[in-house]
XYZ file of C-alpha atoms in Angstrom:
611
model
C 118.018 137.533 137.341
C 116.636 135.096 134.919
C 114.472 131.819 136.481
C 114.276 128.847 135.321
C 110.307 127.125 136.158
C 109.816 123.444 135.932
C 105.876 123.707 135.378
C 104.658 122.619 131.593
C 104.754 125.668 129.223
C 101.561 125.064 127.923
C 99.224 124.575 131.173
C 96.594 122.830 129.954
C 98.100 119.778 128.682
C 97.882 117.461 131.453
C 94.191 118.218 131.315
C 94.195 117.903 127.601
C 95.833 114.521 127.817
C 92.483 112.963 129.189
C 90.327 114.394 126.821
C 92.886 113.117 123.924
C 92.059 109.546 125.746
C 88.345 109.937 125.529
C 89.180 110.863 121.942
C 91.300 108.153 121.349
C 88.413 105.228 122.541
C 86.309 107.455 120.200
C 88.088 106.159 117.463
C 88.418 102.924 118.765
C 85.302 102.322 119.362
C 83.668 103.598 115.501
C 80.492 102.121 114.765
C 80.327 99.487 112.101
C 78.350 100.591 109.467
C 79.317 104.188 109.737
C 79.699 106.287 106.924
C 83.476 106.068 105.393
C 83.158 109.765 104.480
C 81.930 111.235 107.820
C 84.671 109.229 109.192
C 87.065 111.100 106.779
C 86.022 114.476 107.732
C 86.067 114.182 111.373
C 89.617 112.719 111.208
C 90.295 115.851 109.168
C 88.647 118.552 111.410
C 90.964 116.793 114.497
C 93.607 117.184 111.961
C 92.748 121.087 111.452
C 92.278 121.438 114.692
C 96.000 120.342 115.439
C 97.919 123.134 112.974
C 100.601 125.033 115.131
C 99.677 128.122 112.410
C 103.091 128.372 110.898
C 102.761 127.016 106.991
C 100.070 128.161 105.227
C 99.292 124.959 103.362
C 98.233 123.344 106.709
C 96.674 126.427 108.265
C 94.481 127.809 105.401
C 94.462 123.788 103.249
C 93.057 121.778 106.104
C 89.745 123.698 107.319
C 89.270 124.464 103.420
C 89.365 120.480 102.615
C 87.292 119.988 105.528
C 84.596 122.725 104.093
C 84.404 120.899 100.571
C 84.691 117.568 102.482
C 81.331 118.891 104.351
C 79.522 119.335 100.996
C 80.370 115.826 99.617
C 79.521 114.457 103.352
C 75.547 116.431 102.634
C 75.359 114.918 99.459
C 75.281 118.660 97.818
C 78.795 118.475 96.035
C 79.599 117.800 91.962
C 82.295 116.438 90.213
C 84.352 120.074 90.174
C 84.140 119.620 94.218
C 85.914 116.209 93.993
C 88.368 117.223 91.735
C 88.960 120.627 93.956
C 89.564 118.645 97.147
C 92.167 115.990 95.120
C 94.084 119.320 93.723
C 93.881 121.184 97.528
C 95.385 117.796 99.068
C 97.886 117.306 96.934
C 99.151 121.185 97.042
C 98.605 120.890 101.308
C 100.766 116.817 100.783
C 103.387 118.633 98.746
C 103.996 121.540 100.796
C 103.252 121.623 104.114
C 106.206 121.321 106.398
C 105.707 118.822 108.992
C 103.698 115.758 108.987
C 100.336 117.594 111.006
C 99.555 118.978 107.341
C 101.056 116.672 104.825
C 99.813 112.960 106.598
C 96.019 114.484 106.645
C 96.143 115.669 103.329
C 97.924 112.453 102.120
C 95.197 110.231 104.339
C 92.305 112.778 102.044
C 93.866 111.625 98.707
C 94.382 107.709 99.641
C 90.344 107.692 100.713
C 89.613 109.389 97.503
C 90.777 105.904 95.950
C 90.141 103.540 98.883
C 86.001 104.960 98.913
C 85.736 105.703 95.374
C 81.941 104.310 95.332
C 81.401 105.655 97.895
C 82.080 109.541 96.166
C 80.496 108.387 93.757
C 77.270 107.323 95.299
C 76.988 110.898 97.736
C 77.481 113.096 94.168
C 76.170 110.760 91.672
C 72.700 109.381 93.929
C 72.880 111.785 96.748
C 72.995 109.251 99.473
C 74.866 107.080 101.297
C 76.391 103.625 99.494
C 74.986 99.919 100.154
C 76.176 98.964 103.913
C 76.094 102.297 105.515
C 73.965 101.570 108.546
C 74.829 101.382 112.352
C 74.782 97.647 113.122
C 74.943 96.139 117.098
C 78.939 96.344 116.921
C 79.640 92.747 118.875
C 76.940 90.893 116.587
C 78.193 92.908 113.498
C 82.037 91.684 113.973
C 81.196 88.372 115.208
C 81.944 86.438 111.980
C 78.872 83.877 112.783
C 76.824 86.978 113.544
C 76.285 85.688 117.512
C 73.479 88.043 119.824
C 75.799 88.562 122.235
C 73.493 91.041 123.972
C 71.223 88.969 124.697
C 73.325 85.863 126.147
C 75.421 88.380 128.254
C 71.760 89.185 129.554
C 71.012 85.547 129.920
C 74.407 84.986 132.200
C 73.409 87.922 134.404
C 70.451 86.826 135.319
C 71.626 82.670 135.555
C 70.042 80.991 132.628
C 73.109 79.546 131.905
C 71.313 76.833 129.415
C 69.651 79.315 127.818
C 72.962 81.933 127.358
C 74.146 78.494 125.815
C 71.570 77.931 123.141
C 71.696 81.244 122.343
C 75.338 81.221 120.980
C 73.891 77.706 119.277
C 71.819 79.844 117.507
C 74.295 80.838 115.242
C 77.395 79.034 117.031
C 77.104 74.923 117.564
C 80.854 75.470 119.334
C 79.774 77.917 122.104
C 82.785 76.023 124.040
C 85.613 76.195 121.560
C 84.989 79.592 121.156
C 84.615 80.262 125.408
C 88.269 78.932 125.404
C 89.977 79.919 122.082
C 87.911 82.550 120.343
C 90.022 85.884 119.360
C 87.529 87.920 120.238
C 86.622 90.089 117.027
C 83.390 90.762 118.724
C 85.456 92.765 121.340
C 87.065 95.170 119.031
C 84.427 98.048 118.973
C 82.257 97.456 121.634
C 80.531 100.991 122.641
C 81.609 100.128 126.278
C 84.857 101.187 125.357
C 83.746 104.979 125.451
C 83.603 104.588 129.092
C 86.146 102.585 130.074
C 87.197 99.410 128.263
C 85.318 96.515 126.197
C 83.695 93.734 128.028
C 85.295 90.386 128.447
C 82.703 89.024 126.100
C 85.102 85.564 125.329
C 85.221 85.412 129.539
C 81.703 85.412 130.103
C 80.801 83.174 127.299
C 82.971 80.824 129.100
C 81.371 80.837 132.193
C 78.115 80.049 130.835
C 79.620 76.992 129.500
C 81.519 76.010 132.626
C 77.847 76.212 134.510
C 76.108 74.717 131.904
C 78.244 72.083 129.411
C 77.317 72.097 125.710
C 76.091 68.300 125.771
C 74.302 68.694 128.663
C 71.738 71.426 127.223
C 69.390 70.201 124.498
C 69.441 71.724 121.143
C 66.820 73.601 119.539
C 63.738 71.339 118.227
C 64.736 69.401 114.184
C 62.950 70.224 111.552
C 60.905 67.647 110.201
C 62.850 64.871 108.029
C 63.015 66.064 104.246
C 64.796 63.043 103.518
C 67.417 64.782 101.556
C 71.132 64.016 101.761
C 74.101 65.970 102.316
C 78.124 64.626 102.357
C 80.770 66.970 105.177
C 83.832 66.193 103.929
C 85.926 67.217 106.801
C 84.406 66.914 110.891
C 86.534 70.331 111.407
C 84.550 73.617 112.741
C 83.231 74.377 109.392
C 81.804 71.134 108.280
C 80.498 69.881 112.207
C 78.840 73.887 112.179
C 77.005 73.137 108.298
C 76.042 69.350 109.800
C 74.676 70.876 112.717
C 72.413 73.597 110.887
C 71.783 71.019 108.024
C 70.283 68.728 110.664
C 68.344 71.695 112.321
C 66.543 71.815 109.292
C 65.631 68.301 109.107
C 68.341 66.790 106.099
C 70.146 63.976 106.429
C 73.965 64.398 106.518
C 76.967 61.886 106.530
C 80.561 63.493 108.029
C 83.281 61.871 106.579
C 86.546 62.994 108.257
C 90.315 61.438 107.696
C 91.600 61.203 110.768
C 90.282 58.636 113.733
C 88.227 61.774 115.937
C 86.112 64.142 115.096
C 87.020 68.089 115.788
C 89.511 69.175 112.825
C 92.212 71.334 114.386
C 90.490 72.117 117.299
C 91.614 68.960 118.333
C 95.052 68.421 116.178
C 96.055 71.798 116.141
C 95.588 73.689 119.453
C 96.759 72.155 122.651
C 94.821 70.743 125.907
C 96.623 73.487 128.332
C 94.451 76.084 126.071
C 91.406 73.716 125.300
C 91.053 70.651 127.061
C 89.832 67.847 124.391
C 87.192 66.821 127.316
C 85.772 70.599 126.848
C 85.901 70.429 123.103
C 83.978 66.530 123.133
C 81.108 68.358 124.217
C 80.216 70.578 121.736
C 80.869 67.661 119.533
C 78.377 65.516 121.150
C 75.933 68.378 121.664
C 75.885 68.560 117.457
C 75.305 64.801 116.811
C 72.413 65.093 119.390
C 70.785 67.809 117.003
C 69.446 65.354 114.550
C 70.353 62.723 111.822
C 74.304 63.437 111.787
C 76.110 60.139 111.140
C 80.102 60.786 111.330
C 82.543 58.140 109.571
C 85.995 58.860 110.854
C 89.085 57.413 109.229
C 87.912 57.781 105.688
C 90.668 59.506 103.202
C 88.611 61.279 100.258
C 90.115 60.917 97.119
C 89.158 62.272 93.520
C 87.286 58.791 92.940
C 85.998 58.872 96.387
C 84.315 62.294 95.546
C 82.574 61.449 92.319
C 81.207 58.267 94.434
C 79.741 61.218 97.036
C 78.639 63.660 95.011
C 77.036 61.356 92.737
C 75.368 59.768 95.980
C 74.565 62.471 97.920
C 71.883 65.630 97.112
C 74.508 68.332 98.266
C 78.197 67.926 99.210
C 80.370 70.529 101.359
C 83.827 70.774 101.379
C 85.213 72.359 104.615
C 88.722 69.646 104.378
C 90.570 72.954 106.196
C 94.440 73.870 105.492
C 96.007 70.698 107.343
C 99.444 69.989 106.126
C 102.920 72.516 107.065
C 104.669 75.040 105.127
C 107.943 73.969 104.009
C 111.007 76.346 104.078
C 113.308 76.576 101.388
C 116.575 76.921 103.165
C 119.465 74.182 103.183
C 119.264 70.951 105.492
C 115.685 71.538 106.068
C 115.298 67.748 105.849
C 117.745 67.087 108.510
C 116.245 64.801 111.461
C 115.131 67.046 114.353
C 113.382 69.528 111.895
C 109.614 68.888 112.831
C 106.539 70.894 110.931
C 104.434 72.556 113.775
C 101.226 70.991 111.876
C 102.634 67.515 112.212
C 103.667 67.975 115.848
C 100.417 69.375 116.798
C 98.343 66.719 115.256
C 100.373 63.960 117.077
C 99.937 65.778 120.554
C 96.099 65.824 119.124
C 95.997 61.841 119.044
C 97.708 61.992 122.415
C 101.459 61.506 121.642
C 103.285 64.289 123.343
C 106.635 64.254 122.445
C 109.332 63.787 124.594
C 112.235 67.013 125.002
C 114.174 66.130 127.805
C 116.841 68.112 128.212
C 117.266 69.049 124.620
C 117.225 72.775 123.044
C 114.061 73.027 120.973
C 113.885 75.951 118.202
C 110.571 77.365 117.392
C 110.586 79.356 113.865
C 107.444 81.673 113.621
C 105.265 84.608 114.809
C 101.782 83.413 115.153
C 99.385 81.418 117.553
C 100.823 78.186 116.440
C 104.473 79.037 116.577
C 103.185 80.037 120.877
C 101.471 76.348 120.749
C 104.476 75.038 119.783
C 106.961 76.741 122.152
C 105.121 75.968 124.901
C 104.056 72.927 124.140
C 108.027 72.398 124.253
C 108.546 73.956 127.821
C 105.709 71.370 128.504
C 107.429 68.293 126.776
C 110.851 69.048 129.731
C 112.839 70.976 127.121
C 115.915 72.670 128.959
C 115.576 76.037 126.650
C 112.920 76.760 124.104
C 113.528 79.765 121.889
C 111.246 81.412 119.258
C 112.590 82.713 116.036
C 111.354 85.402 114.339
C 112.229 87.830 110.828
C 109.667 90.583 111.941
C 109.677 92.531 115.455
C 107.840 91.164 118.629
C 105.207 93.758 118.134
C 104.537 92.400 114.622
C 103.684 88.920 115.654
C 100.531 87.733 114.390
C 99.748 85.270 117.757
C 97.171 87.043 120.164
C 99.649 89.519 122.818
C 98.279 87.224 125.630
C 99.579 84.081 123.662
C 103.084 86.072 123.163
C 103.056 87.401 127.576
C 102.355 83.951 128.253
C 105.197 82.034 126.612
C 107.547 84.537 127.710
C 106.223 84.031 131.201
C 106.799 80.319 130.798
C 110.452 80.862 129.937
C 110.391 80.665 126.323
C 113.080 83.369 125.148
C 111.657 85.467 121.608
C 114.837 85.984 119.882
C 113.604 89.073 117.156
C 114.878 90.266 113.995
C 116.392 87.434 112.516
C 115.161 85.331 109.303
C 116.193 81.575 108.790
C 118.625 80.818 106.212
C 120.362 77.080 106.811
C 119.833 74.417 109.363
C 123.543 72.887 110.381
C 123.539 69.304 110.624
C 125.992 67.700 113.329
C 128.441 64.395 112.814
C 125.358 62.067 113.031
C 123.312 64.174 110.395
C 120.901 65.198 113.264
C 119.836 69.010 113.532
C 122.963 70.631 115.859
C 121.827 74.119 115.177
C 119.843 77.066 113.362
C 121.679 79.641 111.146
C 119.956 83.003 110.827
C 120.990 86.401 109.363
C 119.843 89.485 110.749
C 117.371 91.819 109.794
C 116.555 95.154 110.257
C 112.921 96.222 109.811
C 112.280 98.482 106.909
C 109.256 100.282 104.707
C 105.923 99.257 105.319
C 104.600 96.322 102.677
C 100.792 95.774 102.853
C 100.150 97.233 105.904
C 103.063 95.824 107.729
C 106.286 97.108 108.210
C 108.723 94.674 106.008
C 112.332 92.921 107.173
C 115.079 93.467 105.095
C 118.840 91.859 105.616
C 121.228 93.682 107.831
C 124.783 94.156 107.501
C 125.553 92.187 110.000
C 126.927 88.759 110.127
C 124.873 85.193 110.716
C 123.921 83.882 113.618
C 124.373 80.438 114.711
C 121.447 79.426 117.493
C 122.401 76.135 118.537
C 119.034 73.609 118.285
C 118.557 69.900 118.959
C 114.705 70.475 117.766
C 113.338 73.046 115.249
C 109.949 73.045 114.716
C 108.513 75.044 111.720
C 105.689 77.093 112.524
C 105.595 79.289 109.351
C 102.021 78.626 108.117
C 99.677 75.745 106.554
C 98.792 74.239 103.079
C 95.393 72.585 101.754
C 95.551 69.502 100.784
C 94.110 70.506 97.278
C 95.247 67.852 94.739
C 93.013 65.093 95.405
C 89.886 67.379 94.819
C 91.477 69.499 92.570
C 91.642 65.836 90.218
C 87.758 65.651 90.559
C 87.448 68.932 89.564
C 87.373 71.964 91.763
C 88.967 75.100 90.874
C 92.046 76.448 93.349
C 93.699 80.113 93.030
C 96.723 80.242 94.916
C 96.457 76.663 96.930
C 92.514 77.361 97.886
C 89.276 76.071 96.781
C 87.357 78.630 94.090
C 83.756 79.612 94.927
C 81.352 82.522 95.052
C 80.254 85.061 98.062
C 77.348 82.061 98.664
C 80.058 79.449 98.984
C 79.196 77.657 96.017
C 82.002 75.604 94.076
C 82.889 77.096 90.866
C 81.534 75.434 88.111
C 79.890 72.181 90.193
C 76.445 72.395 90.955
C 75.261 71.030 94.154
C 79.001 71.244 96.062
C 79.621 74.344 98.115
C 83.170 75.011 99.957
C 84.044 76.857 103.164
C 86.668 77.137 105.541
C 90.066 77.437 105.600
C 90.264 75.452 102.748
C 88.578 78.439 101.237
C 89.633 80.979 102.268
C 93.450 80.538 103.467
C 94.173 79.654 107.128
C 92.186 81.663 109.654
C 90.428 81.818 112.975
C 88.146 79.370 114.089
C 85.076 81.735 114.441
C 85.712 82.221 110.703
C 85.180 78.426 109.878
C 82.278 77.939 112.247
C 80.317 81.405 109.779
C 81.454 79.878 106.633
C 79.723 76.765 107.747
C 76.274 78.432 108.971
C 76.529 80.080 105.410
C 76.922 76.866 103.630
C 74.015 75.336 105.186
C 71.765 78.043 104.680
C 72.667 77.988 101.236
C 72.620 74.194 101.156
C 68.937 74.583 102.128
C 68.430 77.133 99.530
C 69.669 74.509 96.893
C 67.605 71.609 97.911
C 64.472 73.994 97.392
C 63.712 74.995 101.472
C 63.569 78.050 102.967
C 63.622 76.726 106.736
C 63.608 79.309 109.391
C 65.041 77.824 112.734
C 63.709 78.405 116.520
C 65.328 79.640 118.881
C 63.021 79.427 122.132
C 65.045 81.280 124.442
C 63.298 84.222 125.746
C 65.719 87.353 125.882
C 65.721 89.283 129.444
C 64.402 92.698 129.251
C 67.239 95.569 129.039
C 68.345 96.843 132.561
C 69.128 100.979 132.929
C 72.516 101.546 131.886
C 75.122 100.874 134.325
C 77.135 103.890 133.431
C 79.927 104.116 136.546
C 83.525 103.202 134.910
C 84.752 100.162 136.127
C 87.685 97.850 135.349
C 88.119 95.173 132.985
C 87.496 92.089 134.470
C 90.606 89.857 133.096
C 91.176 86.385 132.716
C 93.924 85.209 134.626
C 96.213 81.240 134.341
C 97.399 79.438 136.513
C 101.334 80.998 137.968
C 103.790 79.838 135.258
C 105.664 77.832 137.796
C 103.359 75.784 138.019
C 100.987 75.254 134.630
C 104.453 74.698 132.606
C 104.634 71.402 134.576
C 101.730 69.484 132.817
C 98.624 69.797 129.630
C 96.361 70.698 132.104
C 94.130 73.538 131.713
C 95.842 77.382 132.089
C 93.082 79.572 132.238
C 91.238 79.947 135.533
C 87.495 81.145 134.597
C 85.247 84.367 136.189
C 83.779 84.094 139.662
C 80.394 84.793 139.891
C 80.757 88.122 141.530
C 82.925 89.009 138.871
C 80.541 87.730 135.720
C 78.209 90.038 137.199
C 79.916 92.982 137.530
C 81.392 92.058 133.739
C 77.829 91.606 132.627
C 76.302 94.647 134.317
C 78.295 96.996 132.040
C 76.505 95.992 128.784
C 75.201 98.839 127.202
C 72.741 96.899 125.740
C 72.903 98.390 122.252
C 70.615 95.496 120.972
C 68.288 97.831 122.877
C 69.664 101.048 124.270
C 71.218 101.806 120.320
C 70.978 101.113 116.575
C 69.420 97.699 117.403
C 65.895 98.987 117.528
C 66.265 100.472 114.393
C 65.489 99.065 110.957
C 68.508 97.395 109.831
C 70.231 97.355 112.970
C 70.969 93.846 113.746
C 73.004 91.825 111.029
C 71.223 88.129 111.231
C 72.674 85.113 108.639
């Protein structure tokens, strides 16, 4: 008699399956810096490692790539090498039979192109290229370069003040960022080997829910140089370059269109997320650092900036990426079609809209298309739907943005692109017409919709709003003078306009729209640079004293998550959503630090990455 057995074949692979996780937060949690070959090679040794045995290209091609790999890794391979490894991947790409053997050997020949100076530099000079060092991973992917070490250290032990003028140091908006930061400093942190990254963004904002931004002095002004510098635009960027600007002891005039201060931190992201009280006091904490005089209400034209420039010793340009994307699709111009931008910027000023009862249409996949839809749900609509071409899981709005709306009631309808708004008897929007897609080959690192053979949708809409990206307002500058590409303002890596001396650019205006962390570096850049150009070489003080490093906590703990208020209830009004860290739990957050500033590559020469 034959019997069947329901225990797992292979035996070891529910043990297996926790080392694979270990491996897996490996990988997640690389060290910036590290070499781009060594990375190469160990991701082909897993690969080897893998081979069932069956196709020779896989079983004999992989450990010999990863043998001539090893030479080029020790800096003791030639030209022939490189060109032997290209020929061996391509035979192991060509004919191995499953994907084990051809995706490594296919991942081999794409990093043969993608780190081509770096080959070149381990045959050619024997060493590793410009870059390769082991940076503090949390300072390193900070885009403003923040010690984060040291202010989680600060928190721990209660110097709330002093975790707060540490972020200053190389953040003016350590509140904004406590409330609406993504996080980039999150994404490698060495914690992660253990258990999970720290809640860096949560304990941040406790420090600034102790201690509020304009009620901790800022680090001591230079003295007056008497030199002037024009902000055009009182957004993250250009309030960050006035701050460090007045640090150093210059004189600088903001001048900002609209009637407040704060760019789209104020007219772009709503209260529920960050409350406009929270975000006036990093405002007032800049103006306090020195001679910053802001003039509100002032349009900048291309007469305007010949008046500044001619006026002022240095000008920055930081006017952001205010003004909607427009879809090309039939009756876009129907009433009831609102651009996101516009909407956002009126809740901004304090006119929430009013969508009693009506069915509100939200077209978009990112952060603002979430503002939007539940700003909606907030303004009494009776449905709120989000519209989007890709799939959920190819949204570009944070996944707690996406759980959130969803938990709010707004429904994400996926798969389907925009082609037509319908127009009812009174010309008003009556509904949205989309056609299907399905989603197809990847396209720049994403996978691309295509139209599917299947007919149009009609979603019936009283409201669309069009969340589907921003625009600079380039004209106006661009008829003083400065160079765009593609809709953005031209300079070099030191932010400097092309072809104008003395004006330097930053931003989203720069750059394309991105995160706010982004803006806020670009505009401690600028004013180092800004310095630079007015003949200074000011070094600023930061008198915080840094705790000394603790022994590793190494137990594995949870996570400690932020949580909102129950949907039921925060849905109802702007109020804030989030509900900060309890003490107890700030410590416990804190206490698994590694303290890498210390404990790791810190101490080592080139270790920390200071602008």
């Amino acid at each position: 008699m034959v019997r069947l057995s329901i225990a797992p074949k292979a035996s070891a692979d529910v043990r297996i399956a926790s080392y694979t996780e270990r491996f897996a937060r490996r990988v997640e949690a690389t060290p910036p810096g590290s070499c781009p070959l060594a990375v190469q090679l160990s991701l082909l040794q897993a690969s080897a490692a893998q081979t069932c045995g069956k196709c020779v290209p896989c079983r004999d091609g992989l450990p010999q790539l990863a043998k001539l790999l090893e030479q080029v890794v020790a800096c003791m391979a030639d030209e022939a090498v490189l060109e032997r490894v290209r020929v061996l991947a391509e035979m192991v790409r060509d004919t191995s039979d499953c994907a084990i053997g051809y995706e490594a050997a296919t991942v081999v020949l794409q990093g043969l192109d993608d780190f081509a100076d770096e080959y070149r530099s381990h045959v050619e000079a024997g060493r590793c290229g410009r870059g390769v060092d082991q940076t503090v991973p949390c300072e390193t992917l900070c885009p403003a370069h923040v010690d984060v070490p040291a202010y989680i250290a600060l928190v721990a032990e209660g110097d709330y003040a002093g975790a707060v003028n540490m972020v200053r140091k190389d953040n003016p908006f350590p509140t904004a960022c406590a409330f609406v930061c993504e996080h980039p400093c999150e994404a490698r942190c060495r914690r992660a080997l253990i258990d999970a990254p720290l809640n860096i963004r949560g304990i941040k904002k406790f420090a600034v829910d102790q201690a509020p931004a304009d009620a901790v002095p800022p680090a001591p002004r230079s003295v007056d140089t008497a030199r002037t510098v024009a902000v055009v635009g009182g957004g993250p960027s250009g309030l960050t370059c006035a701050y460090f600007l007045a640090l150093r002891g210059h004189r600088v005039t903001v001048f900002e269109e609209r009637e407040q201060l704060g760019g789209m931190l104020r007219y772009g992201i709503p209260a529920y997320r960050f409350p406009r009280e929270r975000l006036d006091e990093d405002i007032r904490g800049i103006l306090s650092s020195g001679t910053i005089t802001a003039r509100c209400g002032e349009r900048i034209d291309a007469e305007r900036m010949r008046e500044i420039t001619g006026a002022f010793h240095a000008v920055y340009v930081a006017v952001g990426a205010q003004a909607g994307k427009r879809l090309r699709i039939e009756g876009i111009d129907a009433p009831g079609v609102v651009s996101a931008v516009d909407l956002l910027g009126r809740v901004g000023d304090g006119a929430y809209p009013d969508y009693a009862g009506q069915r509100v249409v939200v077209i978009g996949g990112g952060n603002v298309a979430m503002d939007c839809a539940r700003t909606a749900v907030r303004a009494g609509a009776a449905e709120v739907s989000v519209v989007y071409r890709r799939r959920k899981d190819d949204m570009t709005a944070l996944p707690a943005e996406v759980n959130s709306a969803v938990a709010e009631g707004v429904e994400m309808i996926e798969l389907e692109a925009p082609v037509a708004v319908e127009a009812g008897a009174d010309g008003r929007c009556a509904a949205l017409i989309t056609q299907p897609q399905m989603i197809g080959a990847v396209r720049g690192g994403r996978p691309a919709p295509v139209a599917a053979d299947k007919p149009q949708r009609r979603i019936e809409a009283d409201v669309v709003l069009v969340a589907v990206g921003q625009d600079v307002v380039a004209a106006p500058f661009e008829e003083y003078g400065m160079a765009t590409n593609r809709g953005c303002f031209e300079a070099d890596e030191f932010l400097a306009a092309s072809g104008l001396d003395g004006v330097f650019v930053g931003g989203d205006c720069q750059t394309g729209p991105s995160t706010v962390i982004r803006a806020i570096a670009a505009g401690k850049v600028a004013a180092r640079n800004i310095d630079e150009h007015l003949g200074y070489h000011h070094k600023l003080v930061c008198e915080v004293e840094v705790p000394l490093a603790r022994e590793n906590d190494r137990v594995p703990k949870g996570r400690v998550e932020m949580v909102e208020r129950p949907a039921r209830e925060r849905k109802q009004d702007f109020l804030e959503v989030e509900i900060g860290m309890s003490r107890e739990e700030v410590v416990q957050e804190c206490g698994r630090c590694l303290r890498c500033d210390h404990f790791g590559c810190g101490v080592l020469e080139g270790g920390r990455r200071y602008a």
